[in-house]
Structure formats: C-alpha cells, structure tokens
Coordinates of C-alpha atoms in Angstrom, one line a residue:
M65 CA -6.4 -36.6 34.9
A66 CA -3.8 -35.4 32.5
E67 CA -5.7 -36.8 29.6
A68 CA -9.0 -35.2 30.8
G69 CA -7.2 -31.9 31.1
M70 CA -5.8 -32.3 27.6
A71 CA -9.3 -33.2 26.3
G72 CA -10.7 -30.1 27.9
E73 CA -8.1 -27.8 26.3
L74 CA -8.7 -29.5 22.9
I75 CA -12.4 -28.9 23.3
K76 CA -11.7 -25.2 23.7
V77 CA -9.4 -25.1 20.6
V78 CA -12.1 -27.0 18.5
T79 CA -14.7 -24.5 19.8
L80 CA -12.6 -21.5 18.8
L81 CA -12.1 -22.9 15.3
G82 CA -15.7 -24.0 15.0
A83 CA -17.0 -20.5 16.0
A84 CA -14.8 -18.9 13.3
V85 CA -15.6 -21.5 10.6
I86 CA -19.3 -21.2 11.2
A87 CA -19.8 -17.5 12.0
V88 CA -17.4 -15.8 9.5
P89 CA -18.9 -17.4 6.3
I90 CA -22.4 -16.7 7.5
F91 CA -21.7 -13.0 8.2
R92 CA -19.8 -12.6 4.9
K93 CA -22.6 -14.2 3.0
I94 CA -25.2 -11.7 4.4
G95 CA -22.8 -8.8 3.6
L96 CA -21.7 -8.0 7.2
G97 CA -18.0 -8.8 6.8
S98 CA -15.6 -11.2 8.5
V99 CA -14.7 -9.0 11.5
L100 CA -18.3 -8.8 12.7
G101 CA -18.5 -12.6 12.2
Y102 CA -15.5 -13.1 14.5
L103 CA -17.0 -10.7 17.1
A104 CA -20.3 -12.4 17.1
G105 CA -18.7 -15.9 17.4
G106 CA -16.6 -14.7 20.3
L107 CA -19.7 -13.3 22.1
L108 CA -21.5 -16.6 21.6
I109 CA -18.8 -18.8 23.1
G110 CA -17.5 -16.3 25.7
P111 CA -18.3 -16.0 29.4
F112 CA -21.4 -13.9 28.7
G113 CA -22.7 -16.3 26.1
L114 CA -22.4 -20.1 26.3
G115 CA -19.6 -19.7 28.9
I116 CA -17.1 -22.1 27.2
F117 CA -14.4 -19.5 27.8
T118 CA -14.0 -17.6 31.0
D119 CA -10.8 -15.5 30.5
P120 CA -11.1 -13.6 27.2
Q121 CA -8.3 -11.2 28.2
T122 CA -5.7 -14.0 28.0
I123 CA -6.9 -14.9 24.5
I124 CA -6.7 -11.2 23.5
H125 CA -3.2 -10.9 24.8
V126 CA -2.0 -14.0 22.8
A127 CA -4.0 -13.0 19.7
E128 CA -2.4 -9.5 19.7
L129 CA 0.4 -11.2 18.0
G130 CA -1.9 -11.2 14.9
V131 CA -1.8 -7.4 15.0
V132 CA 2.0 -7.6 15.5
M133 CA 2.3 -9.8 12.4
F134 CA 0.0 -7.6 10.4
L135 CA 2.2 -4.5 11.0
F136 CA 5.3 -6.6 10.1
I137 CA 3.8 -7.3 6.7
I138 CA 2.8 -3.6 6.3
G139 CA 6.4 -2.7 7.1
L140 CA 7.7 -5.1 4.4
E141 CA 5.7 -3.1 1.9
M142 CA 7.2 0.2 3.0
Q143 CA 10.7 0.9 2.0
P144 CA 12.6 3.4 4.2
A145 CA 12.5 6.1 1.5
H146 CA 8.7 5.7 1.2
L147 CA 8.3 5.8 5.0
W148 CA 10.4 9.0 5.1
G149 CA 8.1 10.4 2.5
L150 CA 5.2 9.8 4.9
R151 CA 6.8 11.7 7.8
R152 CA 4.5 14.7 7.4
Q153 CA 1.4 12.5 7.5
I154 CA 2.7 10.5 10.5
F155 CA 3.6 13.4 12.7
G156 CA 1.5 16.2 11.1
L157 CA -1.8 14.6 10.3
G158 CA -1.4 12.1 13.1
S159 CA -0.7 14.7 15.8
L160 CA -3.5 17.0 14.6
Q161 CA -6.1 14.2 14.7
V162 CA -5.0 12.6 18.0
L163 CA -4.4 15.8 20.1
G164 CA -7.6 17.5 18.9
A165 CA -9.7 14.4 19.4
T166 CA -8.2 13.8 22.9
A167 CA -9.0 17.4 24.0
L168 CA -12.6 17.2 22.8
M169 CA -13.3 13.8 24.2
T170 CA -11.8 14.8 27.6
A171 CA -14.3 17.7 27.7
V172 CA -17.2 15.4 26.8
I173 CA -16.3 12.9 29.5
M174 CA -16.1 15.7 32.1
L175 CA -19.7 16.6 31.1
F176 CA -20.6 13.2 32.5
G177 CA -19.3 14.3 35.9
A178 CA -15.8 12.7 35.8
S179 CA -12.7 14.4 37.1
W180 CA -10.3 15.7 34.6
Q181 CA -7.8 12.9 35.3
V182 CA -10.4 10.2 34.7
A183 CA -11.7 12.1 31.6
F184 CA -8.2 12.3 30.2
I185 CA -7.5 8.6 30.7
G186 CA -10.9 7.7 29.0
A187 CA -10.2 10.0 26.1
A188 CA -6.6 9.0 25.7
G189 CA -7.7 5.3 25.6
F190 CA -10.5 5.9 23.1
V191 CA -8.4 8.0 20.8
L192 CA -6.1 5.0 20.1
T193 CA -7.9 3.5 17.1
S194 CA -8.1 -0.2 16.6
T195 CA -5.2 -1.1 14.3
A196 CA -6.8 -4.6 13.7
I197 CA -10.1 -3.3 12.5
V198 CA -8.7 -0.5 10.3
M199 CA -6.0 -2.8 8.8
S200 CA -8.5 -5.6 8.2
S201 CA -11.0 -3.3 6.5
L202 CA -8.3 -1.7 4.3
G203 CA -6.9 -5.1 3.4
E204 CA -10.3 -6.6 2.5
N205 CA -10.9 -3.7 0.1
N206 CA -7.4 -3.7 -1.3
E207 CA -6.8 -0.2 -0.1
L208 CA -3.7 -0.5 1.9
G209 CA -1.6 0.9 -0.9
T210 CA -3.9 3.7 -1.9
A211 CA -3.4 7.3 -0.8
K212 CA -6.3 7.2 1.7
G213 CA -5.0 3.9 3.0
Q214 CA -1.6 5.3 3.5
S215 CA -3.0 8.3 5.4
M216 CA -4.8 6.0 7.9
V217 CA -1.7 3.8 8.3
S218 CA 0.3 6.9 9.1
I219 CA -2.1 8.0 11.8
L220 CA -2.1 4.5 13.3
L221 CA 1.7 4.5 13.4
F222 CA 1.6 7.8 15.3
E223 CA -0.9 6.3 17.7
D224 CA 1.4 3.3 18.3
L225 CA 4.2 5.7 19.2
L226 CA 2.0 7.4 21.8
I227 CA 1.5 4.4 24.0
V228 CA 4.8 4.9 25.8
P229 CA 4.3 8.6 26.8
L230 CA 0.7 7.8 27.7
L231 CA 1.8 5.1 30.1
A232 CA 4.3 7.6 31.6
I233 CA 1.4 10.1 32.1
V234 CA -0.6 7.5 33.9
A235 CA 2.2 7.0 36.3
F236 CA 2.4 10.8 36.8
L237 CA -1.3 11.0 37.5
S238 CA -1.3 8.2 40.0
P239 CA -2.0 9.2 43.6
V240 CA 0.1 6.3 44.8
V241 CA 3.7 7.2 45.5
H242 CA 6.2 4.7 44.0
T243 CA 9.6 5.1 45.6
S244 CA 11.2 2.3 43.6
E245 CA 10.2 3.5 40.2
T246 CA 12.8 3.5 37.4
P247 CA 14.0 7.0 36.7
A248 CA 12.5 8.5 33.5
W249 CA 15.9 9.1 31.9
Q250 CA 16.8 5.4 32.4
S251 CA 13.6 4.3 30.7
I252 CA 14.2 6.6 27.8
L253 CA 17.8 5.3 27.4
V254 CA 16.5 1.7 27.5
A255 CA 13.9 2.5 24.8
I256 CA 16.5 4.2 22.5
G257 CA 18.9 1.3 23.1
S258 CA 16.2 -1.2 22.0
L259 CA 15.6 0.7 18.8
L260 CA 19.3 0.9 18.0
A261 CA 19.7 -2.8 18.7
L262 CA 16.8 -3.5 16.3
F263 CA 18.3 -1.3 13.6
F264 CA 21.6 -3.0 14.0
A265 CA 20.1 -6.5 13.8
G266 CA 18.0 -5.5 10.8
R267 CA 20.8 -4.0 8.8
V268 CA 23.7 -6.3 9.7
L269 CA 22.5 -9.7 11.0
I270 CA 19.2 -10.7 9.5
N271 CA 20.0 -10.8 5.7
P272 CA 23.2 -13.0 6.2
L273 CA 21.2 -15.3 8.5
F274 CA 18.5 -15.8 5.8
K275 CA 21.2 -16.5 3.2
I276 CA 22.7 -19.2 5.3
L277 CA 19.3 -20.8 6.1
A278 CA 18.3 -20.6 2.4
K279 CA 21.2 -22.8 1.5
T280 CA 19.9 -25.6 3.7
G281 CA 16.9 -26.0 1.5
V282 CA 14.7 -26.8 4.5
R283 CA 11.4 -24.7 4.1
E284 CA 10.3 -25.1 7.7
I285 CA 13.5 -23.6 9.0
M286 CA 12.9 -20.5 6.9
T287 CA 9.4 -20.3 8.3
A288 CA 10.8 -20.6 11.9
A289 CA 13.3 -17.9 11.1
A290 CA 10.5 -15.6 9.8
L291 CA 8.6 -16.1 13.1
L292 CA 11.8 -15.6 15.0
V293 CA 12.3 -12.2 13.4
V294 CA 8.8 -11.0 14.0
L295 CA 8.4 -12.2 17.6
G296 CA 12.0 -11.4 18.5
S297 CA 11.7 -7.8 17.3
A298 CA 8.3 -7.5 19.1
L299 CA 9.8 -8.9 22.3
L300 CA 12.8 -6.5 22.1
M301 CA 10.5 -3.5 21.8
E302 CA 8.3 -4.8 24.7
L303 CA 11.4 -5.2 26.9
G304 CA 12.4 -1.7 26.0
G305 CA 9.0 -0.3 27.1
L306 CA 7.8 0.3 23.6
S307 CA 5.0 -1.2 21.5
M308 CA 5.3 -4.8 20.2
A309 CA 3.5 -3.7 17.1
M310 CA 6.0 -0.9 16.5
G311 CA 8.9 -3.3 16.9
A312 CA 7.4 -5.6 14.2
F313 CA 6.7 -2.7 11.9
V314 CA 10.3 -1.4 12.2
A315 CA 11.6 -4.9 11.5
G316 CA 9.5 -5.1 8.4
V317 CA 10.7 -1.8 7.1
L318 CA 14.3 -2.8 7.6
L319 CA 13.7 -6.0 5.6
S320 CA 11.6 -4.3 2.9
E321 CA 14.6 -4.1 0.6
S322 CA 15.7 -7.6 1.3
S323 CA 15.7 -10.3 -1.5
F324 CA 13.8 -12.5 1.0
R325 CA 10.9 -10.0 1.4
H326 CA 8.3 -12.0 -0.6
Q327 CA 9.2 -15.3 1.1
L328 CA 8.9 -13.7 4.6
E329 CA 5.5 -12.3 3.7
A330 CA 4.3 -15.8 2.4
D331 CA 5.6 -17.5 5.6
I332 CA 4.0 -15.0 8.0
E333 CA 0.6 -14.6 6.2
P334 CA -1.1 -17.8 7.5
F335 CA -0.2 -17.1 11.1
R336 CA -1.2 -13.4 10.8
G337 CA -4.7 -14.3 9.5
L338 CA -5.3 -16.9 12.1
L339 CA -4.1 -14.9 15.1
L340 CA -6.0 -11.8 13.9
G341 CA -9.2 -13.8 13.7
L342 CA -8.5 -15.1 17.2
F343 CA -8.0 -11.5 18.4
F344 CA -11.5 -10.5 17.2
L345 CA -13.0 -13.6 18.8
G346 CA -11.4 -12.5 22.1
V347 CA -12.8 -9.0 21.7
G348 CA -16.3 -10.5 21.3
M349 CA -15.8 -12.6 24.4
A350 CA -14.6 -9.5 26.4
L351 CA -18.0 -7.8 26.0
D352 CA -19.3 -8.0 29.6
L353 CA -23.1 -8.0 29.1
S354 CA -23.7 -7.8 32.9
V355 CA -21.8 -4.5 33.1
V356 CA -23.7 -3.2 30.0
A357 CA -27.0 -4.3 31.6
N358 CA -26.2 -2.6 34.9
N359 CA -25.0 0.7 33.4
W360 CA -26.7 0.5 30.0
Q361 CA -27.7 4.2 29.9
L362 CA -24.2 5.5 30.8
I363 CA -22.4 3.1 28.4
T364 CA -24.8 3.7 25.6
L365 CA -24.5 7.5 25.9
G366 CA -20.7 7.1 26.3
V367 CA -20.4 5.1 23.1
I368 CA -22.6 7.5 21.1
A369 CA -20.9 10.7 22.5
L370 CA -17.3 9.5 22.1
M371 CA -17.7 7.9 18.7
A372 CA -19.6 11.0 17.4
T373 CA -17.0 13.4 18.9
K374 CA -14.0 11.5 17.5
G375 CA -15.7 10.9 14.1
I376 CA -16.6 14.6 13.6
W377 CA -13.1 15.7 14.5
I378 CA -11.6 13.1 12.1
Y379 CA -13.8 14.4 9.4
V380 CA -12.8 18.0 10.1
V381 CA -9.1 17.1 10.1
A382 CA -9.5 15.2 6.8
R383 CA -11.2 18.2 5.1
L384 CA -8.6 20.6 6.5
T385 CA -5.9 18.5 4.9
K386 CA -7.6 18.6 1.5
S387 CA -9.4 15.2 1.5
D388 CA -12.7 15.2 -0.3
H389 CA -16.1 14.6 1.4
A390 CA -16.3 10.9 0.5
I391 CA -12.8 10.0 1.8
A392 CA -13.2 12.2 4.9
T393 CA -16.5 10.5 5.7
E394 CA -15.1 7.0 5.2
R395 CA -12.1 7.8 7.4
A396 CA -14.4 9.1 10.2
V397 CA -16.6 5.9 10.1
M398 CA -13.6 3.6 10.0
M399 CA -11.5 5.3 12.7
A400 CA -14.2 6.5 15.2
Q401 CA -13.8 3.5 17.6
G402 CA -11.4 2.8 20.4
G403 CA -8.8 0.1 20.0
E404 CA -6.8 -2.7 21.6
F405 CA -4.2 -0.4 23.2
A406 CA -7.0 1.2 25.3
F407 CA -7.2 -2.1 27.3
V408 CA -3.5 -1.7 28.1
L409 CA -3.9 1.9 29.1
F410 CA -7.0 1.3 31.2
S411 CA -5.4 -1.7 33.0
A412 CA -2.3 0.5 33.9
A413 CA -4.6 3.3 35.1
A414 CA -6.5 0.9 37.3
T415 CA -3.3 -0.6 38.7
Q416 CA -2.0 2.9 39.5
S417 CA -5.4 3.8 41.1
V418 CA -6.0 6.6 38.6
I419 CA -9.4 5.0 37.9
D420 CA -11.5 2.6 40.1
A421 CA -12.7 -0.8 39.1
T422 CA -16.2 0.4 38.1
T423 CA -14.8 3.1 35.8
H424 CA -12.4 0.5 34.4
A425 CA -15.3 -1.9 33.5
N426 CA -17.4 0.9 32.0
L427 CA -14.6 2.3 29.9
T428 CA -13.6 -1.2 28.7
A429 CA -17.3 -1.9 27.8
I430 CA -17.5 1.4 25.8
V431 CA -14.4 0.6 23.8
V432 CA -15.4 -3.0 23.1
L433 CA -18.9 -1.9 22.0
S434 CA -17.4 0.8 19.7
M435 CA -15.2 -2.0 18.2
V436 CA -18.2 -4.2 17.7
L437 CA -20.3 -1.5 16.1
T438 CA -17.6 -0.2 13.7
P439 CA -17.8 -3.1 11.2
L440 CA -21.6 -2.7 11.2
F441 CA -21.3 1.1 10.6
L442 CA -18.9 0.3 7.7
V443 CA -21.4 -2.0 6.1
I444 CA -24.1 0.6 6.4
H445 CA -21.8 3.3 5.1
G446 CA -20.9 1.0 2.1
K447 CA -24.5 0.4 1.3
F448 CA -25.3 4.1 1.2
T449 CA -22.2 5.1 -0.8
S450 CA -22.1 2.2 -3.2
R451 CA -23.8 4.1 -6.0
K452 CA -21.5 7.0 -5.6
T453 CA -18.3 4.9 -5.7
N454 CA -19.4 2.9 -8.7
D455 CA -20.3 5.8 -11.0
G456 CA -16.7 6.5 -12.2
T457 CA -16.3 9.8 -10.3
R458 CA -13.5 8.6 -8.0
D459 CA -11.1 11.4 -7.2
S460 CA -7.4 11.1 -8.1
D461 CA -5.2 9.9 -5.3
H462 CA -2.9 12.2 -3.5
I463 CA 0.7 11.6 -4.6
D464 CA 3.1 11.9 -1.6
E465 CA 6.4 11.0 -3.2
E466 CA 8.8 12.3 -5.9
N467 CA 10.7 9.6 -7.8
P468 CA 13.2 10.1 -10.8
I469 CA 11.0 8.0 -13.1
I470 CA 7.3 8.6 -13.7
I471 CA 5.3 5.9 -15.6
L472 CA 1.9 7.0 -16.9
G473 CA -0.2 3.9 -17.5
H474 CA 0.5 0.7 -15.6
G475 CA -1.3 -1.9 -17.7
R476 CA 0.2 -4.7 -19.8
Y477 CA 2.7 -2.4 -21.4
G478 CA 3.6 -0.1 -18.4
Q479 CA 4.0 -3.2 -16.1
V480 CA 6.9 -4.5 -18.3
V481 CA 8.6 -1.1 -18.4
N482 CA 8.2 -0.8 -14.6
G483 CA 9.5 -4.3 -14.0
V484 CA 12.7 -3.6 -15.9
M485 CA 13.2 -0.2 -14.2
T486 CA 12.7 -1.4 -10.7
A487 CA 14.8 -4.5 -11.3
C488 CA 17.7 -2.1 -12.2
G489 CA 17.2 -0.4 -8.8
Y490 CA 15.3 2.7 -10.0
Q491 CA 12.4 4.2 -7.9
T492 CA 9.3 4.8 -10.0
T493 CA 6.0 6.6 -9.5
L494 CA 3.1 4.7 -11.2
I495 CA -0.1 6.4 -12.3
D496 CA -3.1 4.6 -13.9
S497 CA -6.7 5.6 -14.6
D498 CA -8.3 2.1 -14.0
A499 CA -9.6 2.1 -10.4
D500 CA -10.1 -1.6 -10.2
H501 CA -6.7 -2.3 -11.6
V502 CA -5.1 0.1 -9.1
D503 CA -6.8 -1.5 -6.2
G504 CA -5.9 -5.0 -7.5
L505 CA -2.2 -4.0 -7.8
A506 CA -2.4 -2.6 -4.2
S507 CA -3.3 -6.1 -2.9
L508 CA -0.1 -7.4 -4.6
G509 CA 2.0 -4.8 -2.8
V510 CA 2.5 -2.7 -6.0
K511 CA 1.7 0.9 -5.2
T512 CA 0.0 2.6 -8.1
Y513 CA -1.7 6.0 -7.8
Y514 CA -5.2 6.4 -9.3
G515 CA -5.6 9.4 -11.5
D516 CA -6.0 10.9 -15.0
A517 CA -2.6 11.7 -16.4
T518 CA -4.0 14.5 -18.6
R519 CA -4.6 16.4 -15.3
F520 CA -1.3 18.2 -15.2
D521 CA -1.7 19.2 -11.6
L522 CA -1.4 15.5 -10.8
L523 CA 1.9 15.3 -12.7
E524 CA 3.2 18.4 -10.9
M525 CA 2.2 16.7 -7.6
A526 CA 4.3 13.7 -8.7
G527 CA 7.3 15.9 -9.1
V528 CA 7.5 15.9 -12.9
A529 CA 9.6 19.1 -12.8
K530 CA 12.4 17.1 -11.1
A531 CA 11.9 13.8 -13.0
K532 CA 14.8 12.3 -15.0
L533 CA 12.4 10.4 -17.3
V534 CA 8.7 10.2 -18.1
V535 CA 7.3 7.1 -19.8
V536 CA 3.9 7.6 -21.4
A537 CA 2.5 4.1 -21.6
I538 CA -1.3 4.8 -21.7
N539 CA -3.3 3.0 -24.4
D540 CA -5.3 6.1 -25.5
P541 CA -3.5 7.6 -28.5
Q542 CA -5.2 11.0 -28.3
K543 CA -4.5 11.4 -24.6
A544 CA -0.9 10.2 -25.0
S545 CA -0.2 12.8 -27.7
S546 CA -1.8 15.5 -25.6
I547 CA 0.4 14.6 -22.6
V548 CA 3.6 14.5 -24.6
K549 CA 2.8 17.9 -26.2
H550 CA 2.1 19.5 -22.8
L551 CA 5.2 18.0 -21.2
R552 CA 7.4 19.1 -24.0
H553 CA 6.0 22.7 -23.9
D554 CA 6.4 23.1 -20.1
Y555 CA 9.6 21.1 -19.7
P556 CA 11.7 21.4 -22.8
T557 CA 14.6 19.3 -21.5
L558 CA 12.5 16.5 -19.9
P559 CA 13.3 13.1 -21.5
I560 CA 10.1 11.5 -22.7
V561 CA 9.6 7.9 -24.0
A562 CA 6.2 7.3 -25.5
R563 CA 4.2 4.3 -26.4
A564 CA 2.7 4.5 -29.9
Y565 CA -0.5 2.7 -30.9
D566 CA 0.5 2.4 -34.6
R567 CA 2.6 4.2 -37.3
I568 CA 0.3 7.2 -37.6
H569 CA 0.3 7.7 -33.8
A570 CA 4.1 7.4 -33.9
Y571 CA 4.1 10.4 -36.4
Q572 CA 1.9 12.4 -34.0
L573 CA 4.2 11.6 -31.0
H574 CA 7.2 12.7 -32.9
H575 CA 5.5 16.0 -33.7
A576 CA 4.5 16.4 -30.1
G577 CA 8.1 16.2 -29.0
A578 CA 8.8 12.7 -27.6
N579 CA 12.5 11.8 -27.4
A580 CA 11.8 8.1 -28.3
V581 CA 8.6 6.6 -29.8
I582 CA 8.0 2.9 -29.3
R583 CA 5.2 1.2 -31.3
E584 CA 3.6 -1.3 -29.0
T585 CA 3.5 -4.3 -31.4
F586 CA 6.5 -3.5 -33.6
D587 CA 9.2 -5.4 -31.7
S588 CA 7.0 -8.5 -31.2
A589 CA 6.0 -8.4 -34.9
V590 CA 9.7 -8.2 -36.0
R591 CA 10.5 -11.1 -33.7
S592 CA 7.6 -13.1 -35.2
A593 CA 8.9 -12.5 -38.7
K594 CA 12.4 -13.6 -37.6
T595 CA 11.0 -16.8 -36.1
G596 CA 9.0 -17.5 -39.3
L597 CA 12.2 -17.2 -41.4
E598 CA 14.0 -19.7 -39.2
I599 CA 11.1 -22.1 -39.5
L600 CA 11.3 -21.8 -43.2
G601 CA 14.9 -22.9 -43.1
M602 CA 16.9 -19.7 -43.0
D603 CA 20.1 -19.7 -41.0
S604 CA 19.4 -18.3 -37.5
D605 CA 22.3 -15.9 -37.6
I606 CA 21.2 -14.4 -41.0
A607 CA 17.6 -14.2 -39.8
E608 CA 18.8 -12.3 -36.7
R609 CA 20.8 -9.8 -38.7
I610 CA 17.9 -9.2 -41.1
A611 CA 15.5 -8.6 -38.2
H612 CA 18.0 -6.3 -36.6
L613 CA 18.5 -4.3 -39.8
Y614 CA 14.7 -4.1 -40.5
H615 CA 14.2 -2.9 -36.9
H616 CA 16.6 0.0 -37.2
R617 CA 15.6 0.8 -40.8
D618 CA 11.9 1.0 -40.1
R619 CA 12.4 3.2 -37.0
D620 CA 14.6 5.5 -39.1
G621 CA 11.9 5.6 -41.8
V622 CA 9.1 6.5 -39.4
A623 CA 11.2 9.3 -38.0
N624 CA 11.9 10.7 -41.5
A625 CA 8.3 10.3 -42.6
A626 CA 7.1 12.1 -39.5
A627 CA 8.6 15.3 -40.8
T628 CA 6.2 15.2 -43.8
Y629 CA 3.2 14.0 -41.9
D630 CA 0.2 16.3 -42.1
P631 CA -2.9 15.4 -40.0
N632 CA -5.1 17.4 -42.4
I633 CA -4.2 15.1 -45.3
G634 CA -5.6 11.6 -45.4
R635 CA -3.3 8.7 -44.6
Y636 CA -3.2 7.5 -48.2
K637 CA -3.3 10.9 -49.9
N638 CA 0.0 12.4 -48.7
T639 CA 1.9 11.6 -51.9
H640 CA 5.2 13.1 -50.7
M641 CA 5.2 10.9 -47.6
I642 CA 4.2 7.9 -49.6
S643 CA 7.0 8.5 -52.0
L644 CA 9.5 8.7 -49.2
L645 CA 8.3 5.5 -47.6
N646 CA 8.3 3.6 -50.8
E647 CA 11.9 4.7 -51.5
H648 CA 12.9 3.8 -48.0
R649 CA 11.4 0.3 -48.3
A650 CA 13.1 -0.3 -51.6
D651 CA 16.5 0.6 -50.1
T652 CA 15.7 -1.7 -47.2
K653 CA 15.0 -4.6 -49.5
V654 CA 18.3 -4.1 -51.3
M655 CA 20.2 -4.2 -48.0
I656 CA 18.3 -7.4 -46.9
D657 CA 19.3 -9.0 -50.3
Q658 CA 22.9 -8.2 -49.5
L659 CA 22.6 -9.8 -46.1
M660 CA 21.0 -12.9 -47.6
R661 CA 24.0 -13.2 -49.9
G662 CA 26.4 -12.9 -46.9
E663 CA 27.6 -9.4 -47.7
E664 CA 28.3 -6.7 -45.1
I665 CA 26.1 -3.6 -44.8
N666 CA 27.6 -0.2 -44.3
W667 CA 24.7 2.0 -43.1
Q668 CA 24.1 4.3 -40.2
P669 CA 20.7 5.5 -39.2
K670 CA 20.0 9.1 -38.2
R671 CA 18.5 7.9 -34.9
G672 CA 21.3 5.8 -33.6
T673 CA 24.3 3.6 -34.8
Y674 CA 23.6 0.5 -36.7
L675 CA 26.2 -2.1 -35.7
G676 CA 25.2 -4.8 -38.2
Q677 CA 24.6 -7.4 -35.5
S678 CA 22.0 -8.4 -33.0
D679 CA 21.2 -6.4 -29.9
D680 CA 20.3 -9.6 -28.1

C-alpha cells in the first residue's frame, strides 16, 4: 500500500515536470513565452483537463514560495539607500495607481448589480497585480534594473504592503460578529515586532552566521543557510500577519550590502525558478472551466471590463508622472491583470461571509483568466511595437538617485573605473547610450541608466550640481569634449576626469577644462614597452623607473603642448608646438640615459610630483 501511494505521488511529480519540460519550450519556440507555456501545461494536467491533479490550490500555496524567493533576489539587488531613493515611487506612484484603480473598478462592478461591499472586495482583489507575471516578464527582458522596471517594482511593493489593511477591512465588512477576535492594536504591535525582529536578525545575526558557515567549506550547508534565511524571514512575516513576500524582500535588502550577496543569489536562483514555474502550473490548473462555462457571459464581460478599466487608469497615471506613451502602454498591458494575492483576499472574504460561494468562484475565475491572458497580450503588444523599439528612438531612462560620482559611459573603459570606485565604497551613477549593453548589465544586477550624456537635462536629473566627481568615459571624442566644455562652463569647481582617445583629443580636453586627461591606451602602451625592455635583458628595477619617468614626462609634455594647440592649424603644421614636443622628447631621452647609467634624476613635473620610483 505504502509503495503504491509513493508511486502515485511520484507519478504526479513526473507529470508536473513533464508538463513544464514539454509545454514551455514549445510555447517559447512559437514566440508565446514561458509563462503562457506553464499556464497551458497546468490547464492540461489539472482537474479540468486530464484530471491528474485535483487540488491546484495546494500547489499554488506551496509554489508561492517561488514568488517569495523572487522578491528576496530583488531585495538583494536593492541597497537600503537605493530603496530609500524609491520611496516617492513606492508610496506616491503606488498609492495613486492603486487607490484610483480600486475606486474605478468598484464602480464598474456595481454596474453589474453587486453591492458596494462585494464590488469593493472584487476591485481590491483585482487591483493587486500579479508579482510573478510582472517580475518574470521584466526578468526575461532584462528590464528589472531599468527605470521603467524600477517603477513597476515600486508599485508591486506598495501592493504587497496593502494585503494587511485589506484583510482588516474584510473583517470589518463581515456581517458575522466575532467576539474572540484579536484587538486591532495587538495585531499592529505583533506586525511591528515581527519587522523589528527581522531588522535585528538581518543587521546583527545573519552576516556572522554566514562567516562561520563559510569556514566549514561545505557548500550544501551554505545553500541550506540561504534557504533558511529566505523561508525564515517569510515565516516571521506570516506569523506577524504580514506578507511572506514582503518578509523575503526586506531580508534581501538587509543582506544587499553583505559580502555573501552573490553566493546567496546563486544558491537561491535554481529553487526560485523551479517554484515560480510550479506556481504558474498551479494557476493554469485553477482555471475552473465548468464555472466559466456556466457563467461565461458574466465572466467574459468581467475580465474585459476590469482589465480595460485598470489598464486605462495605469496608462493615465504613467502619463501624469511623465512617462512617455510607449512606456505607459507597456505598463498598462503588463499590470492590467489580477494577481495571486487576490486568491488570499477572496478566500478571507468568503470565510467572513462578505461574498458567497458563487461570487467567490466567479471572481477567482476572472482573476485567473486575466493572468492567463496577460502573457498573450504582452506577446501581441511586443509584435506591434517591435519596429518602434528597434529603430534607435528609445527615450532616456528616468534617473531617480543622486550619487557623489557620475560616470558617463559604462563600456570597457568605464566598467574598470566603476569597479575601482565601488570597491572603495563609493556610490556611482552610471549612464550609457548603448541600449543593449544597458539591458545586459541590468541582468547582471548592475544598474546603468540609458541616455545620451550630451543631454544636459539628464545630467541635471542625475544631480551633477551636487556631484564630487564626474568621469567622462565615452568613446566619442567630439561628444566627450562637448560634455567637458559644458560642465566646466556651468560648474566651474566640478572635478572632471576625462578619457582621451589620443594625443590630439587630450589637447582638446585640456582646452575644454578637464582637471585630468587620461589617454585610453597610454598606460597599457607604457607597460608594454617596460615588459619589452625586460624581455630584452634590462634589469626590471631600471625598466620600471624608466617607464615611470616616461609616464610622468609624457603627461607633462601633453599638458604643455595643449597650451599651443590650435584646431585651425593642421596636426603637423603647428611648428611652435612641434618644436616644444621635440625639445621635450630630447630632454626625456637625456634623463632616461641617466637612469640607464644608474644616476638619480632631479626633476619635478608641473602636473604632479615625480618621486623617481614606481607607483606600483
């Protein structure tokens, strides 16, 4: 008997995995996306398909851990300072979208003949967007780190915060009198206590724990600890009456500055993907086709009316908050559906007798259908807008933070500069004009804003007036010179380090007002020459001193020659500048001869102090 029961359970597990393995690749191959594949697979094996599974709600409840882990990973990518910078979007943009949509959808549902209590519950459930669908779509398109992605994440966070007050409102609307209910003040204290406990654990206990476990060298223990952190924080929030997803997100934020952040993300990622896929399979199973068949007119009209109302309001809010038409439309299509928290709210309302069983079934069917249709609408929207998004007319991202260092250009040069700066603990704002590169970096968790750095309103948005340093690392000499010239004119005391393409460009940047000009291949060329000298048999210490001297002499020579540079005179026709350069090179050769003979050099450049030894 036990073996037969085990075999039956194993058949279900194999069926779940088989549905995912078969459906998802097929749907991705035909361009419909993985989410729709999971939903279709769930519908096929669910109680209203082949009937292999009869309790989809249990699967959904377990698979919600995928959403929990997803939000933990998002939290890992958001440092507390960045999250604080999003506060206006979370509470401002989030409240405007949610409250307005709830009011409009309540009115729409009342037009169907429902009481205001039932209409409010239906609207409040439908306004809670599916975190799983939105996050998956943003993740697949590498848009989580973009400005539009951050706006949607902010709204989702606000919606997660709403589940607690909404459940309290359900209890208030209930016609059933509960004499043994926990007092509201006590529930609030428990919730606050849970949050404080999580903050304490995140700040004081978790990092030392991981340091101890890392010394054991046992990888599976680290994975177990990562799962313990995610599930433990989710459980703590659940016990406190808050959202499990919110608990995981807060834990991720608290660990975002930890040295174990990348390992945590790597350990959680496989579980997150598998459970999130399981969640979508469960949603597909939960679509009760018999309810849809019996009430198809009401449910169809309900889906159309609620998705249209919510989508139109989302579009209006996006335009009011200065998003362009393309971004507003995409946000409306992506967030117009109901979400997983609606199931929690509807179940509570049914238990509290606020809605009856038929209304519960209809509302659940409407939400599930909206979730099923959203991936399809996103595919259709993508097909119609693909030409517009590939013609190079993408608008600049909205920059919602002000950091002391601004790096313009985050390619092969700017990435090195940023790596050194962030390793030293500095906060940087990165701006690059390559849209594919920006999206690719977002998938790696490196937030880079898309935009043209010659648009000075973009620099003002980034807080250039308060910046302590601007690094101009773009690979377009003309644009780089223009940016430096503008910055120096508007901000006379702003420190500017500029990347120069070559010697002529270095002259131009000096004229434009850069504090320091770094030729992009100069240092590597000097190092190549030093290595060549050593291969030829020169003593490594002498080769190092020669390279060091040449480095400082050449930089000083470029700075001196820049004073005589005239763009109206050809490069090889400025006799005065050529004479200065030849004289400078001759003096440099004399000094190098002295070093090769073992003599000391007594020379100080105008642009720094020459120490006569290696900087390395």
